[in-house]
Tab-separated table of C-alpha atoms and ligand atoms in Angstrom:
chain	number	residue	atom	x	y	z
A	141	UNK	CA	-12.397	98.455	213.843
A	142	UNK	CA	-8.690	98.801	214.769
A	143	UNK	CA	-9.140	102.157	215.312
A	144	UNK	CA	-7.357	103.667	218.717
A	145	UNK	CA	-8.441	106.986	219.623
A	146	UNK	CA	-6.991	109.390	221.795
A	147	UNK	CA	-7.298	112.906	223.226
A	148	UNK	CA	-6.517	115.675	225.394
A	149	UNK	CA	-6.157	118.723	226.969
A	150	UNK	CA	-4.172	120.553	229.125
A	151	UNK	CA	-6.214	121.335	232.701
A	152	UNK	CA	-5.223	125.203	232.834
A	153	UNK	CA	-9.166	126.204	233.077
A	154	UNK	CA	-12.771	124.610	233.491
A	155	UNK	CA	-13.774	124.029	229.847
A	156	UNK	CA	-16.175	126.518	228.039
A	157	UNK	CA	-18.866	125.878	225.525
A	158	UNK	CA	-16.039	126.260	222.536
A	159	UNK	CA	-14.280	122.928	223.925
A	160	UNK	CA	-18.060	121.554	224.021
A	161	UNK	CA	-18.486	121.904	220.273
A	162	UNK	CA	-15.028	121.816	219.278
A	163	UNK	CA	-14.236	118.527	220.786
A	164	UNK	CA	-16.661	117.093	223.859
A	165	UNK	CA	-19.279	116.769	221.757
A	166	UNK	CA	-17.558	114.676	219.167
A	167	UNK	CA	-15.078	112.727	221.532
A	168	UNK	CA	-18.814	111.636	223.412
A	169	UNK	CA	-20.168	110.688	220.493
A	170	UNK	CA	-17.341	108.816	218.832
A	171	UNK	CA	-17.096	107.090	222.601
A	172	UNK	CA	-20.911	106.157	221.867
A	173	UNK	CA	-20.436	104.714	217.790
A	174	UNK	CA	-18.062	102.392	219.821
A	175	UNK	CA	-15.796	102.058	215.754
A	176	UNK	CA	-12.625	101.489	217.938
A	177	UNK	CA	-10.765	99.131	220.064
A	178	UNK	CA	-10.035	100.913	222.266
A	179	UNK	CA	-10.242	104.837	223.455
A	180	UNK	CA	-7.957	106.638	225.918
A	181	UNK	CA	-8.752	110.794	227.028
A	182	UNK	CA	-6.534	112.428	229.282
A	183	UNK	CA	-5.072	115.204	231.291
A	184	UNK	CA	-2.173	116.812	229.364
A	185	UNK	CA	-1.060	118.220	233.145
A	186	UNK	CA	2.206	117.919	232.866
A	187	UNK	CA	2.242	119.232	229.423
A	188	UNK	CA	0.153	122.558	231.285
A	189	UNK	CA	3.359	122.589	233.729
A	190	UNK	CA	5.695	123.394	230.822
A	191	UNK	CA	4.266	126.989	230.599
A	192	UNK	CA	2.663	126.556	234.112
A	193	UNK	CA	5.718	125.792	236.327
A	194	UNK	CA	5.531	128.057	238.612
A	195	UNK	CA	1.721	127.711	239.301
A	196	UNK	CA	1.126	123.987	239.810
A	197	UNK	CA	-1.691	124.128	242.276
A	198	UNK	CA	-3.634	125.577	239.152
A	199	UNK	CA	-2.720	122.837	237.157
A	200	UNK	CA	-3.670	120.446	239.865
A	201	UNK	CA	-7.257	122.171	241.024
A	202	UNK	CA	-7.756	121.642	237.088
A	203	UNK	CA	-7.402	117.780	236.171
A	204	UNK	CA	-10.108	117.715	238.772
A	205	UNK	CA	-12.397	120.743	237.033
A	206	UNK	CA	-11.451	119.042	233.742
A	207	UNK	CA	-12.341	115.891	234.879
A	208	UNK	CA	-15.997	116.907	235.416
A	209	UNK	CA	-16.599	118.669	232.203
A	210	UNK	CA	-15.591	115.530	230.126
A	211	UNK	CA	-17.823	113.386	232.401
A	212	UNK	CA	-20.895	115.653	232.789
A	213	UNK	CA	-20.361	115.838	229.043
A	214	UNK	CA	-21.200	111.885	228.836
A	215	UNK	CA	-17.632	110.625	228.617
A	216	UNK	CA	-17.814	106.560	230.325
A	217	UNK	CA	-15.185	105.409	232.014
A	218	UNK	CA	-16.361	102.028	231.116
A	219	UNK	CA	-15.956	102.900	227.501
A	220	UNK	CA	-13.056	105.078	228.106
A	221	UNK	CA	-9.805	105.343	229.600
A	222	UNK	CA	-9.178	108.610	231.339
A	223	UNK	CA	-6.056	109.016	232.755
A	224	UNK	CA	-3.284	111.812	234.331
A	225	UNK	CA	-0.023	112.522	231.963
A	226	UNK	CA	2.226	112.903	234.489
A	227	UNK	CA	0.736	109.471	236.548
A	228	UNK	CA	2.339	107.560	233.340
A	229	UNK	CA	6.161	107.791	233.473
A	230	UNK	CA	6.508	106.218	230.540
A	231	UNK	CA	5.615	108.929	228.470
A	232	UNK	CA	8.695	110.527	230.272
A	233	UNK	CA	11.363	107.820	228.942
A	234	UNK	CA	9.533	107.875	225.469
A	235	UNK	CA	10.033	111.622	225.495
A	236	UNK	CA	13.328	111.459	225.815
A	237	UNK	CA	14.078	108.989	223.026
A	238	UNK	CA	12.514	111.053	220.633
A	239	UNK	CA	13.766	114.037	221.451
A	240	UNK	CA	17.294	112.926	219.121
A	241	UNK	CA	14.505	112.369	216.127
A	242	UNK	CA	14.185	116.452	216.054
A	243	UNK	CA	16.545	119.050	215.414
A	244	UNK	CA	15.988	122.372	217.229
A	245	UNK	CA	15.565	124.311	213.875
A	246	UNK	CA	12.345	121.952	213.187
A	247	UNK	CA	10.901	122.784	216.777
A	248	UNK	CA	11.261	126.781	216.256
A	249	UNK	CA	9.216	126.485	212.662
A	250	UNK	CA	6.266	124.721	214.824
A	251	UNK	CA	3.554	127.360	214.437
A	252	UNK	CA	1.974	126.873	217.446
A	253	UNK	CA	4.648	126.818	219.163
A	254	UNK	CA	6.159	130.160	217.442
A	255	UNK	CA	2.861	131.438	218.373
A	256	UNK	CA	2.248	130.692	221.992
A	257	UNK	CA	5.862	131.842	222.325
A	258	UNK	CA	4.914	135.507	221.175
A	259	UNK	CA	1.490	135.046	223.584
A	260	UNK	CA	3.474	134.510	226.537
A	261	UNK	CA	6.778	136.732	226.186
A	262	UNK	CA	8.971	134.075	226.085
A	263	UNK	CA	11.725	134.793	222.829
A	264	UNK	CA	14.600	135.216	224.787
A	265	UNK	CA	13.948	132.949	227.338
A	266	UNK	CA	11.839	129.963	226.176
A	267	UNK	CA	11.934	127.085	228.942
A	268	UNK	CA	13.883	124.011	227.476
A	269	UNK	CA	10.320	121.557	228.771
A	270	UNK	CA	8.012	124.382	226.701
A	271	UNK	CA	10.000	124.167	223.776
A	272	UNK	CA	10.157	120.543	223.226
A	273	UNK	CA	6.354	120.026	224.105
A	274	UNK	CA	5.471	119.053	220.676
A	275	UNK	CA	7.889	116.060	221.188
A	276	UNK	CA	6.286	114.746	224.518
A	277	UNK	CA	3.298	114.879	222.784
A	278	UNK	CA	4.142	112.603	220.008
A	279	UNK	CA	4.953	110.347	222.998
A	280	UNK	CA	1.301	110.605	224.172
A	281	UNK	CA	0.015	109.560	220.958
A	282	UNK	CA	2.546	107.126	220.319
A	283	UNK	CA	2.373	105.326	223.659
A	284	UNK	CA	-1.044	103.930	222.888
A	285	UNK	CA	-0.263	103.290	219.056
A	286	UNK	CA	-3.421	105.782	218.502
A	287	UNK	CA	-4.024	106.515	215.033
A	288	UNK	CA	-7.372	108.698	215.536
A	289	UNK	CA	-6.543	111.957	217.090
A	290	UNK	CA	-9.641	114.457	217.445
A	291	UNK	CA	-8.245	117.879	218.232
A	292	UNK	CA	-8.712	121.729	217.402
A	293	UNK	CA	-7.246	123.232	214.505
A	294	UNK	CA	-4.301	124.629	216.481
A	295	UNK	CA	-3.237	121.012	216.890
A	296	UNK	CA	-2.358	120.392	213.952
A	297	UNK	CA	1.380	121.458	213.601
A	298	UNK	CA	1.702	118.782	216.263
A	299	UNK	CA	0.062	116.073	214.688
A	300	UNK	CA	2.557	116.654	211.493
A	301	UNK	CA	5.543	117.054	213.949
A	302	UNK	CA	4.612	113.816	215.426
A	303	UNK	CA	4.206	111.826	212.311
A	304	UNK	CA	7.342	112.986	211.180
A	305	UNK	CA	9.136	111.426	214.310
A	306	UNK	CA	7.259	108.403	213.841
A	307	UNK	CA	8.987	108.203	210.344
A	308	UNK	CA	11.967	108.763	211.198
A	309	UNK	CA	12.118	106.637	214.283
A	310	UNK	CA	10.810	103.619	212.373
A	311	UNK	CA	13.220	104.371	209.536
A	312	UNK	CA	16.065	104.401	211.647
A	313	UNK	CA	15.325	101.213	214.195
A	314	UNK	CA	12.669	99.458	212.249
A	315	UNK	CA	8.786	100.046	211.610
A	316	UNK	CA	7.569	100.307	215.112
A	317	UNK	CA	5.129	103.042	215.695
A	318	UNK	CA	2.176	104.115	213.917
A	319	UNK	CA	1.140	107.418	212.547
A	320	UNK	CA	-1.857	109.247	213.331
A	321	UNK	CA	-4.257	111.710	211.779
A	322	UNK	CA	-5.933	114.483	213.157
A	323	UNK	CA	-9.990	114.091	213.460
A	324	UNK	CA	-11.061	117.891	213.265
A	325	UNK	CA	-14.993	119.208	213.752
A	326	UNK	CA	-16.768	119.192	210.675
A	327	UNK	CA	-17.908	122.959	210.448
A	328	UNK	CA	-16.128	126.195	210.328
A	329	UNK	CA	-18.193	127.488	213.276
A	330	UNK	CA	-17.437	124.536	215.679
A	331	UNK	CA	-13.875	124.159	214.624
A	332	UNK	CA	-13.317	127.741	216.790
A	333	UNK	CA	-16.724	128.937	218.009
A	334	UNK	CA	-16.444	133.279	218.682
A	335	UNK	CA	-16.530	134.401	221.959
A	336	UNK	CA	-19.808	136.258	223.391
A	337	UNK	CA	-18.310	139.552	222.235
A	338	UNK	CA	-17.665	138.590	218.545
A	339	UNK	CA	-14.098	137.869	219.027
A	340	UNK	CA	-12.395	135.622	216.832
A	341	UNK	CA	-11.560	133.147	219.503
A	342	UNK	CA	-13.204	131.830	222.915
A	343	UNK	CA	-10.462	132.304	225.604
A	344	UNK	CA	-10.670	132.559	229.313
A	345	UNK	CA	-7.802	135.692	228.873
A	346	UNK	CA	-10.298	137.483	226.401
A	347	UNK	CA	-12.878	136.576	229.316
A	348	UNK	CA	-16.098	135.932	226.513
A	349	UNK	CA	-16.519	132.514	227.511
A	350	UNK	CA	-19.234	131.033	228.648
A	351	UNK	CA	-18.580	128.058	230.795
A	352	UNK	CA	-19.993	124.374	230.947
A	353	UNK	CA	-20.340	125.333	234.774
A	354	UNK	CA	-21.492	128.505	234.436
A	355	UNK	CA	-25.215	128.907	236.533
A	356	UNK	CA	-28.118	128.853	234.398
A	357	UNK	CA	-28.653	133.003	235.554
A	358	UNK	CA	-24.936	133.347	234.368
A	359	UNK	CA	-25.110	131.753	230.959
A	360	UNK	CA	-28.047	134.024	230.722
A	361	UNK	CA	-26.486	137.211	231.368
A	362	UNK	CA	-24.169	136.530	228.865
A	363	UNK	CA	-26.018	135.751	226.321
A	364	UNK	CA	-28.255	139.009	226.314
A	365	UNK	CA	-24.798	141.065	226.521
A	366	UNK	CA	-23.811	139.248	223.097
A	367	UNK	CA	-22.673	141.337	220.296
A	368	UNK	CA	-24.821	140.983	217.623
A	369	UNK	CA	-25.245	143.915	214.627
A	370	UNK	CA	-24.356	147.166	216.156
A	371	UNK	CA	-26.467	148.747	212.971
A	372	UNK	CA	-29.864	146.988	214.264
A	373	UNK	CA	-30.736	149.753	216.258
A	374	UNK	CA	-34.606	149.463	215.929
A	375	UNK	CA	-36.630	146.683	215.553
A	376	UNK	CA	-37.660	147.930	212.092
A	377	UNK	CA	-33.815	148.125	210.591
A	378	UNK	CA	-32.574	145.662	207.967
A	379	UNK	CA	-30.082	143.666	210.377
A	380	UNK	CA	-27.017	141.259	209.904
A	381	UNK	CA	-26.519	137.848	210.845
A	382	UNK	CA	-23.108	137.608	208.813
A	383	UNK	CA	-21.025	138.361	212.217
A	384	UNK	CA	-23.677	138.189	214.435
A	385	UNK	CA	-22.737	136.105	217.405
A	386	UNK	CA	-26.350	135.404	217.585
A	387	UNK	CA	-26.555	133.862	214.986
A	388	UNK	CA	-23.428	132.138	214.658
A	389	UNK	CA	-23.896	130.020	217.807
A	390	UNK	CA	-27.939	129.572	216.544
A	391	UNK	CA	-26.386	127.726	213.884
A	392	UNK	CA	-24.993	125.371	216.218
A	393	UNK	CA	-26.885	125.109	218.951
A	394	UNK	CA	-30.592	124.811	217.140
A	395	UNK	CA	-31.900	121.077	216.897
A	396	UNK	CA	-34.915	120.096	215.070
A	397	UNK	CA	-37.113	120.730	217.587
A	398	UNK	CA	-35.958	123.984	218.728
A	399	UNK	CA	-38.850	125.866	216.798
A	400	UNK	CA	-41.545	124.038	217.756
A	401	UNK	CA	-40.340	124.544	221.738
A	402	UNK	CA	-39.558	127.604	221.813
A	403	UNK	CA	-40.215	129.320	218.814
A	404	UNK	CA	-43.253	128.264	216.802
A	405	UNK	CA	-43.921	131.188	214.404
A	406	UNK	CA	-41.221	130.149	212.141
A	407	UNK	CA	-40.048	126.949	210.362
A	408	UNK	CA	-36.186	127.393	210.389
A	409	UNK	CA	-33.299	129.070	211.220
A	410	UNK	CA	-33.206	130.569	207.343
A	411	UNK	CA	-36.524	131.808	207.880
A	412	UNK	CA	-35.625	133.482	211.300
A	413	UNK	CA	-32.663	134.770	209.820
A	414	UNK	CA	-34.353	136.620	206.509
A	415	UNK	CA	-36.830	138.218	208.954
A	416	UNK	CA	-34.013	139.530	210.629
A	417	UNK	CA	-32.421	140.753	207.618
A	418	UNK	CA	-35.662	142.274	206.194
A	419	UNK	CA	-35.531	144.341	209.024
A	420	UNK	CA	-38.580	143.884	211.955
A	421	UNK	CA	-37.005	141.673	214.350
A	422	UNK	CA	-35.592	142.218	217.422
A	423	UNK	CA	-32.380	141.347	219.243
A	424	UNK	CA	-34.478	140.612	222.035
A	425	UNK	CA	-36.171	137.927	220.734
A	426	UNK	CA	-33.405	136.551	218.991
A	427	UNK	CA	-31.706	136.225	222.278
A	428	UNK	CA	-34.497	134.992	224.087
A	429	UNK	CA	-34.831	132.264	221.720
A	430	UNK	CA	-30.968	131.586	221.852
A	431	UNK	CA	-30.949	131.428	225.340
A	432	UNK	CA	-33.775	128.857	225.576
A	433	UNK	CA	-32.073	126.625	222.892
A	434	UNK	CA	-28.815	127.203	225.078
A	435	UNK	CA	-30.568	126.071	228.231
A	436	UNK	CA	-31.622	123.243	227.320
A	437	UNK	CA	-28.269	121.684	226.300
A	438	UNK	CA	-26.331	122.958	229.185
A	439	UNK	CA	-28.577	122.254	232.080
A	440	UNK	CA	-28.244	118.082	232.007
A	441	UNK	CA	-24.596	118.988	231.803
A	442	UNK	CA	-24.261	121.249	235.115
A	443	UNK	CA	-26.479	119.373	236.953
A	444	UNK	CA	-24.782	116.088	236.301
A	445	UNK	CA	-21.574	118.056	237.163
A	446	UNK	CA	-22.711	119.584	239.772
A	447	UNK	CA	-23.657	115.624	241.187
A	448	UNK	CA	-20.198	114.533	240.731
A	449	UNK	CA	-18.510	117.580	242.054
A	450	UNK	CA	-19.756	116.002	245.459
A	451	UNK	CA	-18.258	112.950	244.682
A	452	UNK	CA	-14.566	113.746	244.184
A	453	UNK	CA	-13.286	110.010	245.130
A	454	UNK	CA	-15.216	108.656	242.443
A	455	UNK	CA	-13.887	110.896	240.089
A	456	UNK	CA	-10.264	110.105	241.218
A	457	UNK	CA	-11.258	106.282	241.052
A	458	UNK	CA	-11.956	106.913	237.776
A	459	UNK	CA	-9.026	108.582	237.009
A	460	UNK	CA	-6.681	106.188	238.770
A	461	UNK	CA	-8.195	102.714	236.904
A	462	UNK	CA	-8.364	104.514	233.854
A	463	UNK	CA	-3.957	105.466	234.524
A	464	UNK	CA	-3.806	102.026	235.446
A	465	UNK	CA	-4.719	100.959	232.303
A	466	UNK	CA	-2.854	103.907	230.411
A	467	UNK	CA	0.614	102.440	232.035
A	468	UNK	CA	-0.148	98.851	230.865
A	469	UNK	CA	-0.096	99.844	227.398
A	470	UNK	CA	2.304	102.397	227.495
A	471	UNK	CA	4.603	100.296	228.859
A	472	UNK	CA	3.973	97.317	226.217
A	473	UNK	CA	5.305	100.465	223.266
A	474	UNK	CA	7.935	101.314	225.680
A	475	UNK	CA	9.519	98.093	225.545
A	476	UNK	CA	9.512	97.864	222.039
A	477	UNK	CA	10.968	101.059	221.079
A	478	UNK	CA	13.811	100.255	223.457
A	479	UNK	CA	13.985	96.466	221.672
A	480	UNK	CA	13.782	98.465	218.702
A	481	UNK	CA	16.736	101.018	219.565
A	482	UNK	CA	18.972	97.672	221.370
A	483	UNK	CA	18.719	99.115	224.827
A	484	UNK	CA	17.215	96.406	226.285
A	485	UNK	CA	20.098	94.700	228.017
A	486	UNK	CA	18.916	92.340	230.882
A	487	UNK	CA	16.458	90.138	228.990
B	606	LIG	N1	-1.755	120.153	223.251
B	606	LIG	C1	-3.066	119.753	223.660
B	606	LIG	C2	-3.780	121.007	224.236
B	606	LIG	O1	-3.179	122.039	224.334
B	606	LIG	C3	-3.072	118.681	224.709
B	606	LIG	C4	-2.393	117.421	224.297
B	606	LIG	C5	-1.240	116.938	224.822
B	606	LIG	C6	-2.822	116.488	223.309
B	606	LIG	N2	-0.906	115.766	224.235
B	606	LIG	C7	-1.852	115.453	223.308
B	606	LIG	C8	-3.905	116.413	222.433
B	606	LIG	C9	-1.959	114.355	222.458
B	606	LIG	C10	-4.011	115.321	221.582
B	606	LIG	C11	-3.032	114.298	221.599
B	606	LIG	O2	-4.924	120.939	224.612
């Protein structure tokens, strides 16, 4: 216990089956182990506008797409507080405090920054609010005093940046905030799970996604247009599985009981995959399989979403209590760090 947990993600995109394994699956079932006080999830919108300006209806239609993933997923708002970024000013004036904690030279060695910077053409003309992200987002995990942060990889430059501010702002005006650490999937494969056409990365850009709304005749289609081993030309060839986005999402998809559904004739994923290296098994049935396995995890998930897609005041209802509760708290470490600092001059 004293754990506080909390995560996000920016709303630029309905969320695809890497965010499922990468972090929806573990935020749902940390939410259900219930080892915390308390757990907060949000949308990181105004964090999307910093690279997004110019398109905020995007941003907007998305906290609502967003919003459905995470609860189709399983995410309970009685469990959890989901709120909007840009609903909690506080962040704002937290933000801004911070941003003297950082020198500009430490915010151009961020590596994700550096590298979304290349992605998007920016070098010669970064936008101020894009290039001081990393410091608004120590004020999201600051705000709630979090010190459980489940995020991809890429997120981890941030988490560092972050702590570092925390140091130094409780060095400089007194121990105040707390430090985090960064809760990361536990295998390689979920960490970043490949896109459908063996690419190293799932991305809605690289379009080899496949989506948690996706129909079950869509998820379908892509899985028999996956790239597997491009050297398995007949059944009877030796074949690959090192590579073979097949496999790779076989390994973790597949339950216990996958077999015995849907595949009876062998034990185990080893034994499915030295078959396939032997040579005598078919891509076909490989994807068959893969696609049942598939099926069955994403069809309670669209068909809850689709249900609450026809409810979009509950959703908001959620999101507005869980806000609600985001500003208490975020106002409670706002006052302090302004205690802390002396500019608290009327009480
Ligand atoms: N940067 C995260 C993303 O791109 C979103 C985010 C914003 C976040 N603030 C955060 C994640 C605080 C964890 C904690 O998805």
């Amino acid at each position: 216990m004293g754990n506080i947990i909390l995560t996000g993600e920016r709303p630029t995109g309905p969320l695809h089956i890497g965010h499922y394994v990468g972090s929806l699956r573990s935020r749902v079932k940390l939410q259900n182990e219930g080892n915390y006080d308390e757990m907060f999830l949000f949308a990181a919108d105004a964090q999307a506008l910093t690279d997004n300006f110019d398109n905020p209806k995007k941003i907007r239609d998305n906290v609502f797409e967003v919003a459905l993933d995470n609860l189709a997923c399983g995410i309970d708002p009685k469990k959890v507080n989901y709120f909007i970024q840009s609903e909690v000013p506080e962040l704002t004036e937290l933000t801004f405090y911070y941003m003297n904690l950082v020198t500009v030279a430490r915010l151009h060695r961020n590596p994700t920054v550096k590298e979304e910077i290349k992605l998007r053409g920016f070098e010669e003309s970064i936008p101020a609010g894009f290039f001081t992200y990393p410091v608004s987002q120590t004020a999201d995990i600051t705000a709630f005093k979090a010190n459980i942060v489940p995020v991809g990889e890429d997120q981890l430059p941030m988490l560092e940046q972050a702590r570092e501010i925390v140091r130094k702002f409780n060095s400089v005006y007194g121990d105040t905030l707390v430090e985090a650490e960064a809760l990361l999937p536990e295998s390689e494969n979920e960490r970043r799970l490949v896109g459908i056409d063996g690419n190293a990365k799932m991305s809605k850009s690289l379009g080899n996604c496949i989506y948690l709304k996706d129909s079950e005749e869509e998820v379908k289609k892509k899985v028999f247009s996956m790239y597997t081993d491009p050297n398995h030309i007949r059944i009877e060839d030796p074949g690959n599985v090192e590579k073979n986005v097949v496999f790779t999402y076989l390994d973790v998809f597949v339950k216990e009981d996958s077999f015995e559904k849907y595949l009876p004739e062998y034990k185990n994923l080893d034994e499915l995959k030295e078959h396939y290296m032997r040579g005598g098994l078919g891509d076909m049935k490989i994807k068959r399989f893969l696609n049942d396995v598939l099926q069955e995890e994403l069809r309670p998930i669209r068909e809850k979403r689709e249900e609450l897609e026809k409810n979009p005041e509950y959703v908001y209802k959620v999101l507005e209590e869980g806000t609600k509760r985001a500003r208490e708290v975020a106002g409670k470490t706002l006052k302090s760090v302004k205690e802390a600092i002396g500019i608290n001059y009327f009480n």
